[in-house]
């Protein structure tokens, strides 16, 4: 081999190594940028989302908070099956790991089973909030292998028909037993108003006796159809009764539960005494969970009247969107709360209930209208 051949081979090897290093560095930068973008996308949203997949519902609950029930101009556009698939994929891409299907009443969608299957295929944990009206043994057999967490609404026993406009509490209670036989975890979803407060002990006890594993307790919140029934709002004394009754039933049943909407810390007489009922005073909207409405619009929480952006705009709009940032930065405190000594524990109760009831995001929580019972 001649010198020139050796030199050309050496130059070739040098060029090859240089090109290899350059390509490697370029690929590394590209991969790093891609990983950075993926990481950014995966941290945009909280890990839990409530997907309100339909506006439709056969019940006419007086306490219904769904914002479209009190807004004539709210668009009634529902996503198609394929669009819901795309929305689920976007939620997964942006950091969501658990999706709970609700509505309206989610079983009003003929394609609900397809939606549940697709969510599970994405590796998402799946929950279902239902009034139970159309659920039966065959439905439960479908849900069991998907490991769906089933939450059934029980807004009364004797007062069930008065509250919902339909009969059928016996069927809902039987569903708890049928689910337990199949190993399906269930939650009793009890919304408390002045209508069912007198029978709250029984209202909580019956689902637990029939097999419910857990209690989700919600105070009546103004919003949606509930804005036409503000007389159902609990005052501070009635709230005390609600909490103490729930704690008593849960302790006797050996079960756990939690209050689903934040309570202003100042209205709690003795928050540390609750061992079976978990209570929070810090707004979790946009931080720990979010919601998607039937039209595919993102909201900070399911009580929110504000549609922030469409699901396909999430990577571009969130979290820089000014309304979304107010939740991330706790920029919503009522003036009456700014100097409170409990500020490290509380953010003024439910912010979107305050928004709906008081007209602005930093309005006082509806409970604070009865400030005579608050602690100083």
PDB file of C-alpha atoms in Angstrom, residues 157-359:
ATOM      1  CA  UNK A 157     -82.718   7.612  51.187  1.00  0.00           C
ATOM      2  CA  UNK A 158     -86.207   8.849  52.048  1.00  0.00           C
ATOM      3  CA  UNK A 159     -85.395  12.091  50.231  1.00  0.00           C
ATOM      4  CA  UNK A 160     -83.878  10.446  47.135  1.00  0.00           C
ATOM      5  CA  UNK A 161     -86.849  11.082  44.828  1.00  0.00           C
ATOM      6  CA  UNK A 162     -87.414  14.589  46.184  1.00  0.00           C
ATOM      7  CA  UNK A 163     -83.800  15.477  45.375  1.00  0.00           C
ATOM      8  CA  UNK A 164     -83.306  13.706  42.035  1.00  0.00           C
ATOM      9  CA  UNK A 165     -86.789  13.832  40.534  1.00  0.00           C
ATOM     10  CA  UNK A 166     -86.793  10.040  40.015  1.00  0.00           C
ATOM     11  CA  UNK A 167     -87.187   6.912  42.132  1.00  0.00           C
ATOM     12  CA  UNK A 168     -84.609   4.134  42.408  1.00  0.00           C
ATOM     13  CA  UNK A 169     -82.530   4.362  45.579  1.00  0.00           C
ATOM     14  CA  UNK A 170     -83.101   0.633  46.191  1.00  0.00           C
ATOM     15  CA  UNK A 171     -81.450  -0.209  42.869  1.00  0.00           C
ATOM     16  CA  UNK A 172     -78.413   1.947  43.678  1.00  0.00           C
ATOM     17  CA  UNK A 173     -77.995   0.269  47.067  1.00  0.00           C
ATOM     18  CA  UNK A 174     -78.181  -3.166  45.449  1.00  0.00           C
ATOM     19  CA  UNK A 175     -75.401  -2.137  43.072  1.00  0.00           C
ATOM     20  CA  UNK A 176     -73.052  -1.765  46.046  1.00  0.00           C
ATOM     21  CA  UNK A 177     -73.760  -5.378  47.031  1.00  0.00           C
ATOM     22  CA  UNK A 178     -73.404  -6.653  43.467  1.00  0.00           C
ATOM     23  CA  UNK A 179     -70.120  -4.802  43.027  1.00  0.00           C
ATOM     24  CA  UNK A 180     -68.760  -6.157  46.311  1.00  0.00           C
ATOM     25  CA  UNK A 181     -69.541  -9.716  45.187  1.00  0.00           C
ATOM     26  CA  UNK A 182     -67.413  -9.077  42.101  1.00  0.00           C
ATOM     27  CA  UNK A 183     -64.528  -7.467  43.954  1.00  0.00           C
ATOM     28  CA  UNK A 184     -65.186  -4.012  42.474  1.00  0.00           C
ATOM     29  CA  UNK A 185     -64.180  -1.130  44.755  1.00  0.00           C
ATOM     30  CA  UNK A 186     -67.025   1.333  45.241  1.00  0.00           C
ATOM     31  CA  UNK A 187     -67.487   4.776  46.715  1.00  0.00           C
ATOM     32  CA  UNK A 188     -70.739   6.245  48.022  1.00  0.00           C
ATOM     33  CA  UNK A 189     -71.013   9.801  46.719  1.00  0.00           C
ATOM     34  CA  UNK A 190     -73.222  11.765  49.126  1.00  0.00           C
ATOM     35  CA  UNK A 191     -74.034  15.430  48.530  1.00  0.00           C
ATOM     36  CA  UNK A 192     -75.434  17.073  51.654  1.00  0.00           C
ATOM     37  CA  UNK A 193     -78.021  19.839  51.562  1.00  0.00           C
ATOM     38  CA  UNK A 194     -80.719  20.994  53.938  1.00  0.00           C
ATOM     39  CA  UNK A 195     -83.003  18.441  52.282  1.00  0.00           C
ATOM     40  CA  UNK A 196     -81.151  15.279  53.309  1.00  0.00           C
ATOM     41  CA  UNK A 197     -79.241  16.582  56.353  1.00  0.00           C
ATOM     42  CA  UNK A 198     -81.937  15.305  58.794  1.00  0.00           C
ATOM     43  CA  UNK A 199     -81.423  11.737  57.500  1.00  0.00           C
ATOM     44  CA  UNK A 200     -77.675  11.974  56.898  1.00  0.00           C
ATOM     45  CA  UNK A 201     -76.820   9.202  59.374  1.00  0.00           C
ATOM     46  CA  UNK A 202     -78.968   6.744  57.391  1.00  0.00           C
ATOM     47  CA  UNK A 203     -77.876   8.273  54.093  1.00  0.00           C
ATOM     48  CA  UNK A 204     -74.259   7.353  54.855  1.00  0.00           C
ATOM     49  CA  UNK A 205     -74.920   4.128  56.766  1.00  0.00           C
ATOM     50  CA  UNK A 206     -77.069   2.380  54.140  1.00  0.00           C
ATOM     51  CA  UNK A 207     -74.484   2.383  51.317  1.00  0.00           C
ATOM     52  CA  UNK A 208     -71.804   1.168  53.752  1.00  0.00           C
ATOM     53  CA  UNK A 209     -74.070  -1.621  55.004  1.00  0.00           C
ATOM     54  CA  UNK A 210     -74.745  -2.675  51.407  1.00  0.00           C
ATOM     55  CA  UNK A 211     -71.025  -2.858  50.667  1.00  0.00           C
ATOM     56  CA  UNK A 212     -69.584   0.553  49.770  1.00  0.00           C
ATOM     57  CA  UNK A 213     -65.862   0.712  50.526  1.00  0.00           C
ATOM     58  CA  UNK A 214     -65.472   4.454  50.879  1.00  0.00           C
ATOM     59  CA  UNK A 215     -67.386   7.701  51.358  1.00  0.00           C
ATOM     60  CA  UNK A 216     -67.076  10.867  49.283  1.00  0.00           C
ATOM     61  CA  UNK A 217     -68.909  13.588  51.174  1.00  0.00           C
ATOM     62  CA  UNK A 218     -69.790  16.857  49.448  1.00  0.00           C
ATOM     63  CA  UNK A 219     -71.580  19.877  50.840  1.00  0.00           C
ATOM     64  CA  UNK A 220     -74.145  21.432  48.520  1.00  0.00           C
ATOM     65  CA  UNK A 221     -72.337  23.959  46.339  1.00  0.00           C
ATOM     66  CA  UNK A 222     -74.069  26.740  44.402  1.00  0.00           C
ATOM     67  CA  UNK A 223     -73.562  26.364  40.683  1.00  0.00           C
ATOM     68  CA  UNK A 224     -75.438  25.007  37.708  1.00  0.00           C
ATOM     69  CA  UNK A 225     -79.019  24.091  38.626  1.00  0.00           C
ATOM     70  CA  UNK A 226     -78.042  24.629  42.251  1.00  0.00           C
ATOM     71  CA  UNK A 227     -78.041  28.392  41.663  1.00  0.00           C
ATOM     72  CA  UNK A 228     -81.836  28.111  41.559  1.00  0.00           C
ATOM     73  CA  UNK A 229     -81.846  26.389  44.961  1.00  0.00           C
ATOM     74  CA  UNK A 230     -79.497  28.420  47.143  1.00  0.00           C
ATOM     75  CA  UNK A 231     -81.862  27.832  50.066  1.00  0.00           C
ATOM     76  CA  UNK A 232     -80.239  24.381  50.279  1.00  0.00           C
ATOM     77  CA  UNK A 233     -76.879  25.865  51.372  1.00  0.00           C
ATOM     78  CA  UNK A 234     -75.607  24.699  54.757  1.00  0.00           C
ATOM     79  CA  UNK A 235     -74.596  27.228  57.385  1.00  0.00           C
ATOM     80  CA  UNK A 236     -71.681  26.709  59.780  1.00  0.00           C
ATOM     81  CA  UNK A 237     -73.786  24.906  62.407  1.00  0.00           C
ATOM     82  CA  UNK A 238     -75.229  22.574  59.794  1.00  0.00           C
ATOM     83  CA  UNK A 239     -71.740  21.948  58.442  1.00  0.00           C
ATOM     84  CA  UNK A 240     -70.640  20.887  61.932  1.00  0.00           C
ATOM     85  CA  UNK A 241     -73.542  18.451  62.056  1.00  0.00           C
ATOM     86  CA  UNK A 242     -72.616  17.073  58.620  1.00  0.00           C
ATOM     87  CA  UNK A 243     -69.001  16.436  59.599  1.00  0.00           C
ATOM     88  CA  UNK A 244     -69.762  14.992  63.029  1.00  0.00           C
ATOM     89  CA  UNK A 245     -72.441  12.687  61.616  1.00  0.00           C
ATOM     90  CA  UNK A 246     -70.119  11.386  58.906  1.00  0.00           C
ATOM     91  CA  UNK A 247     -67.306  10.791  61.409  1.00  0.00           C
ATOM     92  CA  UNK A 248     -69.677   8.906  63.715  1.00  0.00           C
ATOM     93  CA  UNK A 249     -70.963   6.588  60.977  1.00  0.00           C
ATOM     94  CA  UNK A 250     -67.508   5.949  59.516  1.00  0.00           C
ATOM     95  CA  UNK A 251     -65.991   5.175  62.915  1.00  0.00           C
ATOM     96  CA  UNK A 252     -68.730   2.657  63.684  1.00  0.00           C
ATOM     97  CA  UNK A 253     -68.369   1.055  60.244  1.00  0.00           C
ATOM     98  CA  UNK A 254     -64.567   1.062  60.350  1.00  0.00           C
ATOM     99  CA  UNK A 255     -64.482   2.800  56.967  1.00  0.00           C
ATOM    100  CA  UNK A 256     -62.747   5.909  55.653  1.00  0.00           C
ATOM    101  CA  UNK A 257     -63.992   8.900  53.705  1.00  0.00           C
ATOM    102  CA  UNK A 258     -63.142  12.427  52.702  1.00  0.00           C
ATOM    103  CA  UNK A 259     -64.816  15.744  52.025  1.00  0.00           C
ATOM    104  CA  UNK A 260     -64.590  16.345  48.300  1.00  0.00           C
ATOM    105  CA  UNK A 261     -64.636  20.144  48.316  1.00  0.00           C
ATOM    106  CA  UNK A 262     -62.352  22.321  50.397  1.00  0.00           C
ATOM    107  CA  UNK A 263     -63.690  23.886  53.587  1.00  0.00           C
ATOM    108  CA  UNK A 264     -62.483  27.209  54.988  1.00  0.00           C
ATOM    109  CA  UNK A 265     -60.356  26.277  57.979  1.00  0.00           C
ATOM    110  CA  UNK A 266     -61.909  28.992  60.123  1.00  0.00           C
ATOM    111  CA  UNK A 267     -65.347  27.341  60.071  1.00  0.00           C
ATOM    112  CA  UNK A 268     -64.026  24.051  61.464  1.00  0.00           C
ATOM    113  CA  UNK A 269     -64.543  23.888  65.223  1.00  0.00           C
ATOM    114  CA  UNK A 270     -62.037  21.113  65.895  1.00  0.00           C
ATOM    115  CA  UNK A 271     -60.510  19.781  62.648  1.00  0.00           C
ATOM    116  CA  UNK A 272     -58.004  17.526  64.431  1.00  0.00           C
ATOM    117  CA  UNK A 273     -60.692  15.340  65.975  1.00  0.00           C
ATOM    118  CA  UNK A 274     -61.645  13.717  62.665  1.00  0.00           C
ATOM    119  CA  UNK A 275     -59.860  10.379  62.351  1.00  0.00           C
ATOM    120  CA  UNK A 276     -62.002   8.626  59.744  1.00  0.00           C
ATOM    121  CA  UNK A 277     -63.053  11.638  57.662  1.00  0.00           C
ATOM    122  CA  UNK A 278     -60.326  13.502  55.777  1.00  0.00           C
ATOM    123  CA  UNK A 279     -60.852  17.248  55.389  1.00  0.00           C
ATOM    124  CA  UNK A 280     -58.894  19.698  53.250  1.00  0.00           C
ATOM    125  CA  UNK A 281     -58.865  23.492  53.238  1.00  0.00           C
ATOM    126  CA  UNK A 282     -56.449  24.067  50.343  1.00  0.00           C
ATOM    127  CA  UNK A 283     -57.841  24.400  46.823  1.00  0.00           C
ATOM    128  CA  UNK A 284     -56.594  21.541  44.646  1.00  0.00           C
ATOM    129  CA  UNK A 285     -57.872  22.864  41.295  1.00  0.00           C
ATOM    130  CA  UNK A 286     -55.214  22.876  38.532  1.00  0.00           C
ATOM    131  CA  UNK A 287     -52.625  21.698  41.070  1.00  0.00           C
ATOM    132  CA  UNK A 288     -53.790  18.183  41.907  1.00  0.00           C
ATOM    133  CA  UNK A 289     -56.663  17.665  39.485  1.00  0.00           C
ATOM    134  CA  UNK A 290     -58.390  19.301  36.543  1.00  0.00           C
ATOM    135  CA  UNK A 291     -61.460  18.748  34.382  1.00  0.00           C
ATOM    136  CA  UNK A 292     -62.403  18.421  30.735  1.00  0.00           C
ATOM    137  CA  UNK A 293     -65.970  19.273  29.734  1.00  0.00           C
ATOM    138  CA  UNK A 294     -68.079  17.402  27.122  1.00  0.00           C
ATOM    139  CA  UNK A 295     -66.875  19.747  24.378  1.00  0.00           C
ATOM    140  CA  UNK A 296     -63.237  18.985  25.153  1.00  0.00           C
ATOM    141  CA  UNK A 297     -62.492  22.233  26.989  1.00  0.00           C
ATOM    142  CA  UNK A 298     -60.056  22.227  29.898  1.00  0.00           C
ATOM    143  CA  UNK A 299     -61.180  23.714  33.232  1.00  0.00           C
ATOM    144  CA  UNK A 300     -59.301  24.094  36.533  1.00  0.00           C
ATOM    145  CA  UNK A 301     -61.938  21.917  38.208  1.00  0.00           C
ATOM    146  CA  UNK A 302     -65.363  20.450  37.555  1.00  0.00           C
ATOM    147  CA  UNK A 303     -67.089  23.358  39.360  1.00  0.00           C
ATOM    148  CA  UNK A 304     -65.424  25.941  37.139  1.00  0.00           C
ATOM    149  CA  UNK A 305     -67.537  28.090  34.791  1.00  0.00           C
ATOM    150  CA  UNK A 306     -64.412  29.045  32.808  1.00  0.00           C
ATOM    151  CA  UNK A 307     -63.320  27.104  29.718  1.00  0.00           C
ATOM    152  CA  UNK A 308     -59.579  27.714  29.533  1.00  0.00           C
ATOM    153  CA  UNK A 309     -58.645  26.054  26.226  1.00  0.00           C
ATOM    154  CA  UNK A 310     -59.457  23.106  23.970  1.00  0.00           C
ATOM    155  CA  UNK A 311     -57.700  19.817  24.701  1.00  0.00           C
ATOM    156  CA  UNK A 312     -55.584  20.038  21.540  1.00  0.00           C
ATOM    157  CA  UNK A 313     -54.293  23.470  22.645  1.00  0.00           C
ATOM    158  CA  UNK A 314     -53.125  22.356  26.092  1.00  0.00           C
ATOM    159  CA  UNK A 315     -49.365  22.165  25.323  1.00  0.00           C
ATOM    160  CA  UNK A 316     -49.406  25.712  23.913  1.00  0.00           C
ATOM    161  CA  UNK A 317     -51.806  27.340  26.383  1.00  0.00           C
ATOM    162  CA  UNK A 318     -51.021  25.700  29.743  1.00  0.00           C
ATOM    163  CA  UNK A 319     -49.586  26.665  32.219  1.00  0.00           C
ATOM    164  CA  UNK A 320     -48.948  30.177  30.818  1.00  0.00           C
ATOM    165  CA  UNK A 321     -52.683  30.908  30.559  1.00  0.00           C
ATOM    166  CA  UNK A 322     -53.434  33.772  32.999  1.00  0.00           C
ATOM    167  CA  UNK A 323     -56.538  32.147  34.495  1.00  0.00           C
ATOM    168  CA  UNK A 324     -54.754  28.813  35.000  1.00  0.00           C
ATOM    169  CA  UNK A 325     -51.777  30.565  36.594  1.00  0.00           C
ATOM    170  CA  UNK A 326     -54.008  32.114  39.226  1.00  0.00           C
ATOM    171  CA  UNK A 327     -54.607  28.635  40.607  1.00  0.00           C
ATOM    172  CA  UNK A 328     -50.978  27.580  40.371  1.00  0.00           C
ATOM    173  CA  UNK A 329     -49.894  30.737  42.186  1.00  0.00           C
ATOM    174  CA  UNK A 330     -52.833  30.879  44.643  1.00  0.00           C
ATOM    175  CA  UNK A 331     -53.688  34.303  43.249  1.00  0.00           C
ATOM    176  CA  UNK A 332     -57.303  34.177  44.372  1.00  0.00           C
ATOM    177  CA  UNK A 333     -57.489  34.853  48.112  1.00  0.00           C
ATOM    178  CA  UNK A 334     -60.494  36.815  49.391  1.00  0.00           C
ATOM    179  CA  UNK A 335     -59.504  40.077  51.055  1.00  0.00           C
ATOM    180  CA  UNK A 336     -60.927  38.817  54.349  1.00  0.00           C
ATOM    181  CA  UNK A 337     -58.413  35.930  54.267  1.00  0.00           C
ATOM    182  CA  UNK A 338     -55.163  37.754  53.492  1.00  0.00           C
ATOM    183  CA  UNK A 339     -54.185  38.368  57.138  1.00  0.00           C
ATOM    184  CA  UNK A 340     -55.599  35.127  58.554  1.00  0.00           C
ATOM    185  CA  UNK A 341     -53.333  33.212  60.929  1.00  0.00           C
ATOM    186  CA  UNK A 342     -54.462  29.954  59.308  1.00  0.00           C
ATOM    187  CA  UNK A 343     -53.153  30.967  55.886  1.00  0.00           C
ATOM    188  CA  UNK A 344     -50.523  28.218  55.869  1.00  0.00           C
ATOM    189  CA  UNK A 345     -53.327  25.652  56.161  1.00  0.00           C
ATOM    190  CA  UNK A 346     -56.041  27.225  54.054  1.00  0.00           C
ATOM    191  CA  UNK A 347     -56.713  29.040  50.799  1.00  0.00           C
ATOM    192  CA  UNK A 348     -60.190  30.304  51.557  1.00  0.00           C
ATOM    193  CA  UNK A 349     -62.214  27.189  50.756  1.00  0.00           C
ATOM    194  CA  UNK A 350     -63.546  26.265  47.308  1.00  0.00           C
ATOM    195  CA  UNK A 351     -62.482  29.012  44.915  1.00  0.00           C
ATOM    196  CA  UNK A 352     -64.743  28.135  42.007  1.00  0.00           C
ATOM    197  CA  UNK A 353     -67.812  27.830  44.249  1.00  0.00           C
ATOM    198  CA  UNK A 354     -66.919  31.288  45.509  1.00  0.00           C
ATOM    199  CA  UNK A 355     -66.510  32.448  41.901  1.00  0.00           C
ATOM    200  CA  UNK A 356     -69.931  31.160  40.873  1.00  0.00           C
ATOM    201  CA  UNK A 357     -71.713  32.359  44.003  1.00  0.00           C
ATOM    202  CA  UNK A 358     -69.922  35.659  44.543  1.00  0.00           C
ATOM    203  CA  UNK A 359     -69.031  36.702  41.000  1.00  0.00           C
TER     204      UNK A 359
END
